[in-house]
Coordinates of C-alpha atoms and ligand atoms in Angstrom, one line a residue:
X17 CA 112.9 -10.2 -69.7
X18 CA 113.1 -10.4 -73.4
X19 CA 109.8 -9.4 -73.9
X20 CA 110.6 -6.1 -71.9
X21 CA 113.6 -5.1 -73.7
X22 CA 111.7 -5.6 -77.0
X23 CA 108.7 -3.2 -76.0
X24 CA 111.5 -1.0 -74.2
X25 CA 113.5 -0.9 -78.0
X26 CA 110.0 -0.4 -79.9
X27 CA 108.6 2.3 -78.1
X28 CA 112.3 4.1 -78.1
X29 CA 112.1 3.8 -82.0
X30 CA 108.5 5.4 -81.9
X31 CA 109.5 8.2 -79.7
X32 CA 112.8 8.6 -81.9
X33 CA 110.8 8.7 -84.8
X34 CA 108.1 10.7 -83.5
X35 CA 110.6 13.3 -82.6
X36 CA 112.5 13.2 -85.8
X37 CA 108.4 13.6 -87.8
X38 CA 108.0 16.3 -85.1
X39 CA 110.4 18.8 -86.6
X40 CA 108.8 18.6 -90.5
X41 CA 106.4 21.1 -91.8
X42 CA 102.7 20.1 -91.4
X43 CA 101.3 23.5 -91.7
X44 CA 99.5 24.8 -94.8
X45 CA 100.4 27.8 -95.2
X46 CA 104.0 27.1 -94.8
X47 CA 103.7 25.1 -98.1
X48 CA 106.4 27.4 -100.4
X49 CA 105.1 28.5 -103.7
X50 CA 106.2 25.6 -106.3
X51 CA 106.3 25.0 -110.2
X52 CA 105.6 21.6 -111.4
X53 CA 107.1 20.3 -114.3
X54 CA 105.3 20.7 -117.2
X55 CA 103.5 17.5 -118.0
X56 CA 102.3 17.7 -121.7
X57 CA 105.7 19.6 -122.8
X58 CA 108.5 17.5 -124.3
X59 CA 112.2 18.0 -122.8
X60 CA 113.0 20.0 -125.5
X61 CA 109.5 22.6 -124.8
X62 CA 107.5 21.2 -127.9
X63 CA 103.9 21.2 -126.9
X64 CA 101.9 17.9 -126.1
X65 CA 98.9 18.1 -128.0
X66 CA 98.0 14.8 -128.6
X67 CA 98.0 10.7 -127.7
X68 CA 100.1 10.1 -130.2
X69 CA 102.6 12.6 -129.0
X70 CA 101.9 11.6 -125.2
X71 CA 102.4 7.4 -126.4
X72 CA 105.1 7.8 -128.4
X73 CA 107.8 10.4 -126.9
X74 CA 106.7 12.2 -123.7
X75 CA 106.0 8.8 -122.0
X76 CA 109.3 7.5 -122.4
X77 CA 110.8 11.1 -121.9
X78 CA 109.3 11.0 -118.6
X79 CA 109.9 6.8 -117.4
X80 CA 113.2 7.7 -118.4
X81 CA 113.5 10.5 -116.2
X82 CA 112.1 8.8 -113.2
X83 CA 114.7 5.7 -114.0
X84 CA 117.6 8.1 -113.8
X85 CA 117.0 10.4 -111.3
X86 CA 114.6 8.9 -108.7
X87 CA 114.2 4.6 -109.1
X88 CA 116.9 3.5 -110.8
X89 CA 117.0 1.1 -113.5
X90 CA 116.2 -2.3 -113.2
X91 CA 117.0 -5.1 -115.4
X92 CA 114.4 -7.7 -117.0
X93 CA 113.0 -10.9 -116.9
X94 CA 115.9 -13.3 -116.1
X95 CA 115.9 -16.3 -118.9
X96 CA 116.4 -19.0 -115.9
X97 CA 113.3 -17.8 -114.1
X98 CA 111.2 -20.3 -113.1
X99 CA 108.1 -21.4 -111.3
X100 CA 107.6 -24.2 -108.9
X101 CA 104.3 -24.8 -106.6
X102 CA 105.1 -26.3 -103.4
X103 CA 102.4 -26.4 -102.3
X104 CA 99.2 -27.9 -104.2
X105 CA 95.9 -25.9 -104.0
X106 CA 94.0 -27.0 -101.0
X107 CA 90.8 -25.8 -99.7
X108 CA 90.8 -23.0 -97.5
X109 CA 88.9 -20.1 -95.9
X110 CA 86.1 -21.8 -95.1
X111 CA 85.8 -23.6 -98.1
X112 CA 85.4 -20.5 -100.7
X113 CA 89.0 -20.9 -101.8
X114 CA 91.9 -22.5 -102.9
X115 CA 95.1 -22.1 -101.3
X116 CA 98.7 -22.3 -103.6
X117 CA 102.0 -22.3 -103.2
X118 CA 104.3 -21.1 -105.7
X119 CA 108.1 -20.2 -105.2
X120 CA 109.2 -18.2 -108.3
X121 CA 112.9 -19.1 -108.7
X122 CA 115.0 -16.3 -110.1
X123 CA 118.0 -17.9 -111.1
X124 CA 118.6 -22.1 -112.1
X125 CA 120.4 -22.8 -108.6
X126 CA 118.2 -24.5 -106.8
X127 CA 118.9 -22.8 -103.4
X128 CA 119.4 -19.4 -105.7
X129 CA 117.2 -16.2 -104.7
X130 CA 113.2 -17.0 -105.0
X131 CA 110.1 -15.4 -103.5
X132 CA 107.2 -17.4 -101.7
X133 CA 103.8 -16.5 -103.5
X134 CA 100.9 -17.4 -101.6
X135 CA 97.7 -17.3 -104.0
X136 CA 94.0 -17.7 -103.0
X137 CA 91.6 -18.5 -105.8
X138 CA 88.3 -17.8 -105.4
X139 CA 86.8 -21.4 -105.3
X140 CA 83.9 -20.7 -107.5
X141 CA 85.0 -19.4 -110.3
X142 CA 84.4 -20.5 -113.6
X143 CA 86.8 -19.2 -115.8
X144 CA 90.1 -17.3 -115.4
X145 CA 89.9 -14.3 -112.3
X146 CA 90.8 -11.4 -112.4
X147 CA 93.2 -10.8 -109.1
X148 CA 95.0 -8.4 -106.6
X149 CA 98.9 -8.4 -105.9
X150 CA 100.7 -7.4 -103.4
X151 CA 103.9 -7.4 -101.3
X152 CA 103.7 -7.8 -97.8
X153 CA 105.7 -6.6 -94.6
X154 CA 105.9 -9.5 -92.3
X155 CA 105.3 -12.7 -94.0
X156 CA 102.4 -14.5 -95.5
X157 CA 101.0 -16.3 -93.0
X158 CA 100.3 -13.0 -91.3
X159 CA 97.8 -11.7 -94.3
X160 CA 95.2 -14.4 -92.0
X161 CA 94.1 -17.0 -89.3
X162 CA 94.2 -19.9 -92.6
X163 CA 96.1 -22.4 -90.6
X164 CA 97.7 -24.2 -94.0
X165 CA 99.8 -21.1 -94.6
X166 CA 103.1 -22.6 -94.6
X167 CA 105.7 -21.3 -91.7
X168 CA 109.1 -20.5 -92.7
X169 CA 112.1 -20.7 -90.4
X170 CA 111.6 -16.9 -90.6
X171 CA 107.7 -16.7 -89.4
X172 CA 106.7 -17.2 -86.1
X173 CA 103.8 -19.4 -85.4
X174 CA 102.4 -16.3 -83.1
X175 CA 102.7 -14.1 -86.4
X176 CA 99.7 -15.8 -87.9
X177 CA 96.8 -13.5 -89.0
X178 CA 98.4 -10.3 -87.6
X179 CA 97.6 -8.4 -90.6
X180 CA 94.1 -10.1 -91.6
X181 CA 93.0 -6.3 -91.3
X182 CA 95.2 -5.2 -93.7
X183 CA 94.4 -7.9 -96.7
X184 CA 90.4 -9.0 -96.5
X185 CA 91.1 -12.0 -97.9
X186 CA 88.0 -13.2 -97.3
X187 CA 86.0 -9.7 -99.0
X188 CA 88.4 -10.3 -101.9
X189 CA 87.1 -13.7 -102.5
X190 CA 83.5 -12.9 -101.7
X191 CA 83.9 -10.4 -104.6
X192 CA 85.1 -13.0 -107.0
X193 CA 88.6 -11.9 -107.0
X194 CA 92.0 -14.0 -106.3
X195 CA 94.6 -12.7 -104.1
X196 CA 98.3 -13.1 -104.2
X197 CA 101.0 -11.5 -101.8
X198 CA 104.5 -12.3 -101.6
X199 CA 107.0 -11.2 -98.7
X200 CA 108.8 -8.2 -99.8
X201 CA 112.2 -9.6 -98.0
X202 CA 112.4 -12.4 -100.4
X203 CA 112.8 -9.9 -103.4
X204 CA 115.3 -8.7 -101.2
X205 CA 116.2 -7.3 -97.7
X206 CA 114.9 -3.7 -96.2
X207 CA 117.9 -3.3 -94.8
X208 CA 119.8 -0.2 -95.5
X209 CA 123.2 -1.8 -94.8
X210 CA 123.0 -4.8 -96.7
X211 CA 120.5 -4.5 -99.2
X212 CA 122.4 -5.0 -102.2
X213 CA 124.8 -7.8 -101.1
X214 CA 121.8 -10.2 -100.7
X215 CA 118.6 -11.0 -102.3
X216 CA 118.1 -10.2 -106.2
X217 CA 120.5 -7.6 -106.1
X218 CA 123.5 -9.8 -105.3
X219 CA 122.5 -11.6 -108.8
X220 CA 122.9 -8.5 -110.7
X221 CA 126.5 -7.7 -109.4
X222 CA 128.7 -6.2 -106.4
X223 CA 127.0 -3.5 -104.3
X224 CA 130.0 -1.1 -104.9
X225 CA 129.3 -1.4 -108.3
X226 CA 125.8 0.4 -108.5
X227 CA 126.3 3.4 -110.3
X228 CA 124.0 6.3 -109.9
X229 CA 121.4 5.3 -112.1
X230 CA 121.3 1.9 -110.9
X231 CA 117.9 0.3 -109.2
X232 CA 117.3 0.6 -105.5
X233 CA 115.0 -1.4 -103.2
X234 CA 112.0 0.0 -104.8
X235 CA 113.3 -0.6 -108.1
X236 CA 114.1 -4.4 -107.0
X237 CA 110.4 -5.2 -105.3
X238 CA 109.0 -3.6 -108.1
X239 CA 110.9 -6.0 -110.3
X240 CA 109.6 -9.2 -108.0
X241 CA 106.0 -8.1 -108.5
X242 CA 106.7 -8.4 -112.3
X243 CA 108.0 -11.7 -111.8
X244 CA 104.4 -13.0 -109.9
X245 CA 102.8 -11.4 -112.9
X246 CA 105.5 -13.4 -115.5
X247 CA 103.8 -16.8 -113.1
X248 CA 99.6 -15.5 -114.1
X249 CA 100.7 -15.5 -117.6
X250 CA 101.5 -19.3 -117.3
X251 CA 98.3 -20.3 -115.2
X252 CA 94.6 -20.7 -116.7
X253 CA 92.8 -19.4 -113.0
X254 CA 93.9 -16.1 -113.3
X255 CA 93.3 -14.0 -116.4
X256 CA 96.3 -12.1 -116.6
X257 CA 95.0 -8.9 -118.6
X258 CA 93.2 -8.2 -115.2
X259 CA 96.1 -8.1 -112.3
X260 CA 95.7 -5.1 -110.1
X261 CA 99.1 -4.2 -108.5
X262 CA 98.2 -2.8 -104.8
X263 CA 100.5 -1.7 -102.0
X264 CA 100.7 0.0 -98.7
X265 CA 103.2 2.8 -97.6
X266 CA 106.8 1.7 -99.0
X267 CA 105.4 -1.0 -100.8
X268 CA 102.7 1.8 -102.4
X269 CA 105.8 3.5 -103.8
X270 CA 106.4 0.5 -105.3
X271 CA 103.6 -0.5 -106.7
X272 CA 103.2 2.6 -108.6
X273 CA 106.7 2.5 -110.0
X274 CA 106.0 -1.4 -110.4
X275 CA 103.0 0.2 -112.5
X276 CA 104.5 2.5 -114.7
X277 CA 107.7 0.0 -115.5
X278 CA 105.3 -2.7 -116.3
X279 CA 102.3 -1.9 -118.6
X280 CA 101.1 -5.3 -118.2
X281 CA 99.6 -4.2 -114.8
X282 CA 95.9 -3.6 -115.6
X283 CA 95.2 -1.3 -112.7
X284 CA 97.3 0.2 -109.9
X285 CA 96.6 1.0 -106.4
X286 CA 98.8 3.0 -103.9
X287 CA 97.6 3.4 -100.8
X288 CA 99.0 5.6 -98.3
X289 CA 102.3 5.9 -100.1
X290 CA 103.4 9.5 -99.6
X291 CA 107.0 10.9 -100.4
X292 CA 108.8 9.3 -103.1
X293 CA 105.0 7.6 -104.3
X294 CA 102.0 9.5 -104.3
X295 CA 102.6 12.7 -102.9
X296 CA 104.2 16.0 -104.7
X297 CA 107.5 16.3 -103.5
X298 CA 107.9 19.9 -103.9
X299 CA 105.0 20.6 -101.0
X300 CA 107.3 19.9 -98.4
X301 CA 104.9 19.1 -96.0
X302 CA 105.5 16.0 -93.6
X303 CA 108.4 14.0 -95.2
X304 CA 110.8 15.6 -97.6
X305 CA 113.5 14.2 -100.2
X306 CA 116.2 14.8 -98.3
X307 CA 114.5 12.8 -94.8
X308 CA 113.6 10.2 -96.7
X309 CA 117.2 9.5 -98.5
X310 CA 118.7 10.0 -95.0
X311 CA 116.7 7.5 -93.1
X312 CA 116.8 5.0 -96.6
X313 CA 119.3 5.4 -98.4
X314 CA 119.0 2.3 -100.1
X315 CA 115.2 2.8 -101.5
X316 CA 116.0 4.9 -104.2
X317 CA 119.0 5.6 -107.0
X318 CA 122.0 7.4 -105.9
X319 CA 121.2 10.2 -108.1
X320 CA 117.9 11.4 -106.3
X321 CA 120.4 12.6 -103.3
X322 CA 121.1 15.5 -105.4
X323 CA 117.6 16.8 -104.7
X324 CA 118.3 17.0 -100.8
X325 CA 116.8 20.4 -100.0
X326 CA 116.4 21.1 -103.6
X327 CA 113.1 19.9 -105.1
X328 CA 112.3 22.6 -107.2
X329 CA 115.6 21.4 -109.2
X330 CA 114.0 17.6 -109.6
X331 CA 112.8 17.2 -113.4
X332 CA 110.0 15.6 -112.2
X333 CA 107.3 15.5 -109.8
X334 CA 105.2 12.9 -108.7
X335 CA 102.1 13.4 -110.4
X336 CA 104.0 12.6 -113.5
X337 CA 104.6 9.1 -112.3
X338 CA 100.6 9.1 -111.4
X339 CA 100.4 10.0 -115.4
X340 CA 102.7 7.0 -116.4
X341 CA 100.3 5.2 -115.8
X342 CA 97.3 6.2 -117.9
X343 CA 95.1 5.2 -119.6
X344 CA 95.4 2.2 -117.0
X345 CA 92.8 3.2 -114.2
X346 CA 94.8 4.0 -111.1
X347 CA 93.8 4.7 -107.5
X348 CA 95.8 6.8 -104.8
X349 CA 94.3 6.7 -101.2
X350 CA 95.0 8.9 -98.0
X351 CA 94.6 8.9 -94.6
X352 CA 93.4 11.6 -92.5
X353 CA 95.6 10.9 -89.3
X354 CA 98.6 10.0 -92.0
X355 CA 99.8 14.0 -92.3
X356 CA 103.8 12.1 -92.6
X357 CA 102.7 11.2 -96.2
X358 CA 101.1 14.4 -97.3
X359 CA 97.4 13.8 -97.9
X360 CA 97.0 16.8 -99.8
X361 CA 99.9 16.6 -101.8
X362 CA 99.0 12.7 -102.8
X363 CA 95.7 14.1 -103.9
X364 CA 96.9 16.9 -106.0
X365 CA 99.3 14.4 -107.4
X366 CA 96.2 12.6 -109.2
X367 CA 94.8 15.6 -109.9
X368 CA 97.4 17.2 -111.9
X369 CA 97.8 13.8 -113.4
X370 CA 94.6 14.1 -114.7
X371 CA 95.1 16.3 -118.3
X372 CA 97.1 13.0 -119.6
X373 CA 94.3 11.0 -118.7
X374 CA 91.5 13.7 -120.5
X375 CA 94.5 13.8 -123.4
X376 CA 94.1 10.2 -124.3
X377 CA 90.2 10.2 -124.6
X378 CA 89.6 8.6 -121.0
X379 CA 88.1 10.4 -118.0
X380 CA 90.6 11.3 -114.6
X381 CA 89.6 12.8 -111.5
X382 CA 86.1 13.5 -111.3
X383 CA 86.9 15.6 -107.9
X384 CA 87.7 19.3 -108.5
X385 CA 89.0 19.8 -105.2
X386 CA 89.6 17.3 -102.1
X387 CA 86.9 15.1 -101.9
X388 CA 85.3 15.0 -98.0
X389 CA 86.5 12.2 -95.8
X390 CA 85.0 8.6 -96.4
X391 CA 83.7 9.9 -99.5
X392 CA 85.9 8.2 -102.7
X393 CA 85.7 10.0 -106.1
X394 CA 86.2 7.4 -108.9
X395 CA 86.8 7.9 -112.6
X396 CA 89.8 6.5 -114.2
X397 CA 91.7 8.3 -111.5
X398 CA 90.3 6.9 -107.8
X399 CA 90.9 9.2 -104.4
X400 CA 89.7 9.0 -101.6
X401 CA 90.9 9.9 -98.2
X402 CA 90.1 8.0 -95.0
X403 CA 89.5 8.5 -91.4
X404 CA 91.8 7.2 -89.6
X405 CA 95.7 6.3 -89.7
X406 CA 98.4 5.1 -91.9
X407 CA 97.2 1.8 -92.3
X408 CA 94.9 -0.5 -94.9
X409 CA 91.4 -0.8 -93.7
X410 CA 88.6 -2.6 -94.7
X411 CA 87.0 0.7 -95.9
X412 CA 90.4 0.8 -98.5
X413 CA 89.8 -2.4 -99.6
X414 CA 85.9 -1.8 -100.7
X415 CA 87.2 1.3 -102.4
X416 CA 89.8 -1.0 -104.3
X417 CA 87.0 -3.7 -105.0
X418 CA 84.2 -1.0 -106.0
X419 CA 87.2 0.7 -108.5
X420 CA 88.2 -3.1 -109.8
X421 CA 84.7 -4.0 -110.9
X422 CA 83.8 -0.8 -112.9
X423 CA 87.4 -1.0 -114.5
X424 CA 88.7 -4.7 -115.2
X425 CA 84.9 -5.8 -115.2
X426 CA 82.9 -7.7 -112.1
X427 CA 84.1 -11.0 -112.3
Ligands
GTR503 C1 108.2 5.6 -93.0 C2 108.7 6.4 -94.3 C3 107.6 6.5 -95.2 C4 106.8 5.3 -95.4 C5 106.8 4.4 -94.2 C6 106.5 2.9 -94.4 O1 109.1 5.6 -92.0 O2 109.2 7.6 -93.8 O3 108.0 7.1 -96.4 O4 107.3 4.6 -96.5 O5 107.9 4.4 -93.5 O6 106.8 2.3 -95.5 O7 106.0 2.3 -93.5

């Protein structure tokens, strides 16, 4: 009975939202004629000419821009943070790794806010690895079948290995790379009624006291994936200077603003992340500003409701969150059967991203137009779109590896 009413609730949800996605644009040549912001122009219309002009004032001209009008600010590392393993390494998968535990503590109460990690070391290696982070929907023990994944009151034994698909532990490995994922609740809830009374937020003060430059949920997990990164720097196994920050959908938004907040991330992945991540917000094609701050409200800073309808008016666009993050090699993937995020407008995003790239002496997008499906183009900018849907696939993830080794260097 149970059972039944849960399928019955799901597939209403999928036919409301299929309805609702039903009603966006998803034809070409109903794309309006747009202006980006100019990219290599400071707010006051001096040219960009060179790195030193691009390092030192038009970067933070343009992080500062996304902070107040899109993300939100969010605050630093908290002075109590700390790092416990509950879990010592163990064998696992087969024997090529080792399993850890860590819960990163954000606060000194010991029952304070803290995320899970779960960390896989390649079990070979012979020096400190270079290693892929991520947040993950559901909960670690569904990122794979390794029974010695420990079950929280949250995580349902059933759950296990539901999303093995979606993380390739074992390829990862194989390739001499760790892995690391964390679930994204424990940062702090998706929930778009109660976001900001629980989790990290609730540290940081009252909900009604966020003004409209203050950090939303993107913001936040972005902030937690800094935090795992804070834990590499304290561990031999994992050589810190080498942490690629990857994430799917939602969590692709946030690892590119996760990215551009924190320089420390070596390389950054986003993989099918559309509105509000990869994708040029002025196409509107699929998605738009003003869906997306209707159905979550709480991803994003009160101030990027004024561009509801009005994206021409943003003083950004997305490709200038792609360029925040150069010269650090990043990678934007697409789906062919994902047309909700935009494909084209995620690829044009790295494209027009790439004159910052060329600016400071490195190469960006090979492509000149959109590369054919299944076929990846890879300078320091990486695109490729996929067959298939809005999902991580194992093809994503030998993109992701292929990218890793020419950038960070094959471990
Ligand atoms: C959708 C949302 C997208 C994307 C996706 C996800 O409903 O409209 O922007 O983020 O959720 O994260 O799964």
């Amino acid at each position: 009975m149970r059972s039944c009413s849960i399928i019955t609730a799901t597939l209403i949800s999928i036919l409301s939202c299929t309805t609702i996605m039903a009603q966006f644009n998803y034809d070409e040549s109903k794309v309006p004629a747009y202006e980006l912001p100019e990219l290599l122009q400071l707010n006051d219309g001096t040219p960009v000419k060179d790195a030193a002009a691009w390092n030192e004032k038009r970067r933070g001209e343009v992080l500062e821009l996304f902070r107040s009008e899109v993300y939100g600010r969010r605050p630093g590392r908290p002075k109590a943070l700390r790092f416990e393993v509950t879990k010592k390494d163990e064998e696992a998968l087969g024997g090529k790794a080792r399993r850890r535990e860590v819960r990163i503590h954000f606060t000194s109460k010991e029952n304070g806010p803290s995320m899970n990690m779960l960390l896989y070391l390649p079990a070979k290696a012979k020096g400190p690895t270079p290693a892929f982070l991520g947040l993950n929907f559901i909960g670690n023990p569904t990122v794979s079948n390794d029974p010695g994944i420990t079950l929280r009151k949250r995580d349902k034994d059933s759950d296990r290995g539901m999303k093995t698909g979606r993380w390739q532990a074992d390829m990862v490995i194989d390739r001499g790379y760790a892995l690391a994922t964390i679930w994204y609740g424990d940062i702090e809830p998706d929930d778009k009624r109660n976001a900001f009374s629980q989790g990290i937020h609730k540290v940081y003060g009252p909900a009604n006291k966020i003004p409209p430059d203050g950090w939303g949920s993107i913001a936040a997990w972005g902030w937690g994936l800094s935090r795992a990164l804070d834990y590499f720097e304290t561990i031999d196994e994992i050589d810190h200077k080498r942490v690629a920050v990857i994430g799917h959908s939602r969590l692709g938004k946030t690892s590119l603003w996760a990215g551009a907040e924190d320089e420390r991330f070596a390389l950054v992945i986003s993989n099918d992340s559309g509105c509000g991540g990869a994708a040029l917000s002025r196409r509107a094609f699929g998605e738009t500003v003003k869906r997306i701050n209707t159905s979550f409200p709480h991803w994003f800073c009160d101030n990027f409701n004024k561009y509801n309808g009005r994206e021409a008016d943003l003083p950004v666009d997305q490709h200038m969150l792609i360029a925040l993050m150069a010269p650090r090699p990043v990678y934007v993937a697409s789906a062919v059967g994902d047309r909700w995020a935009d494909p084209r407008g995620e690829y044009l995003s790295a494209k027009h991203a790439d004159p910052v790239y060329r600016l400071l002496g490195t190469e960006g997008l090979p492509a000149q137009k959109m590369p054919p499906v299944d076929k990846p183009s890879m300078g320091r900018i990486g695109y490729h779109i996929r067959t298939g849907n809005h999902d991580v696939k194992a093809f994503d993830w030998k993109a992701y590896l292929d990218f890793a080794d020419k950038h960070l260097g094959r471990p």
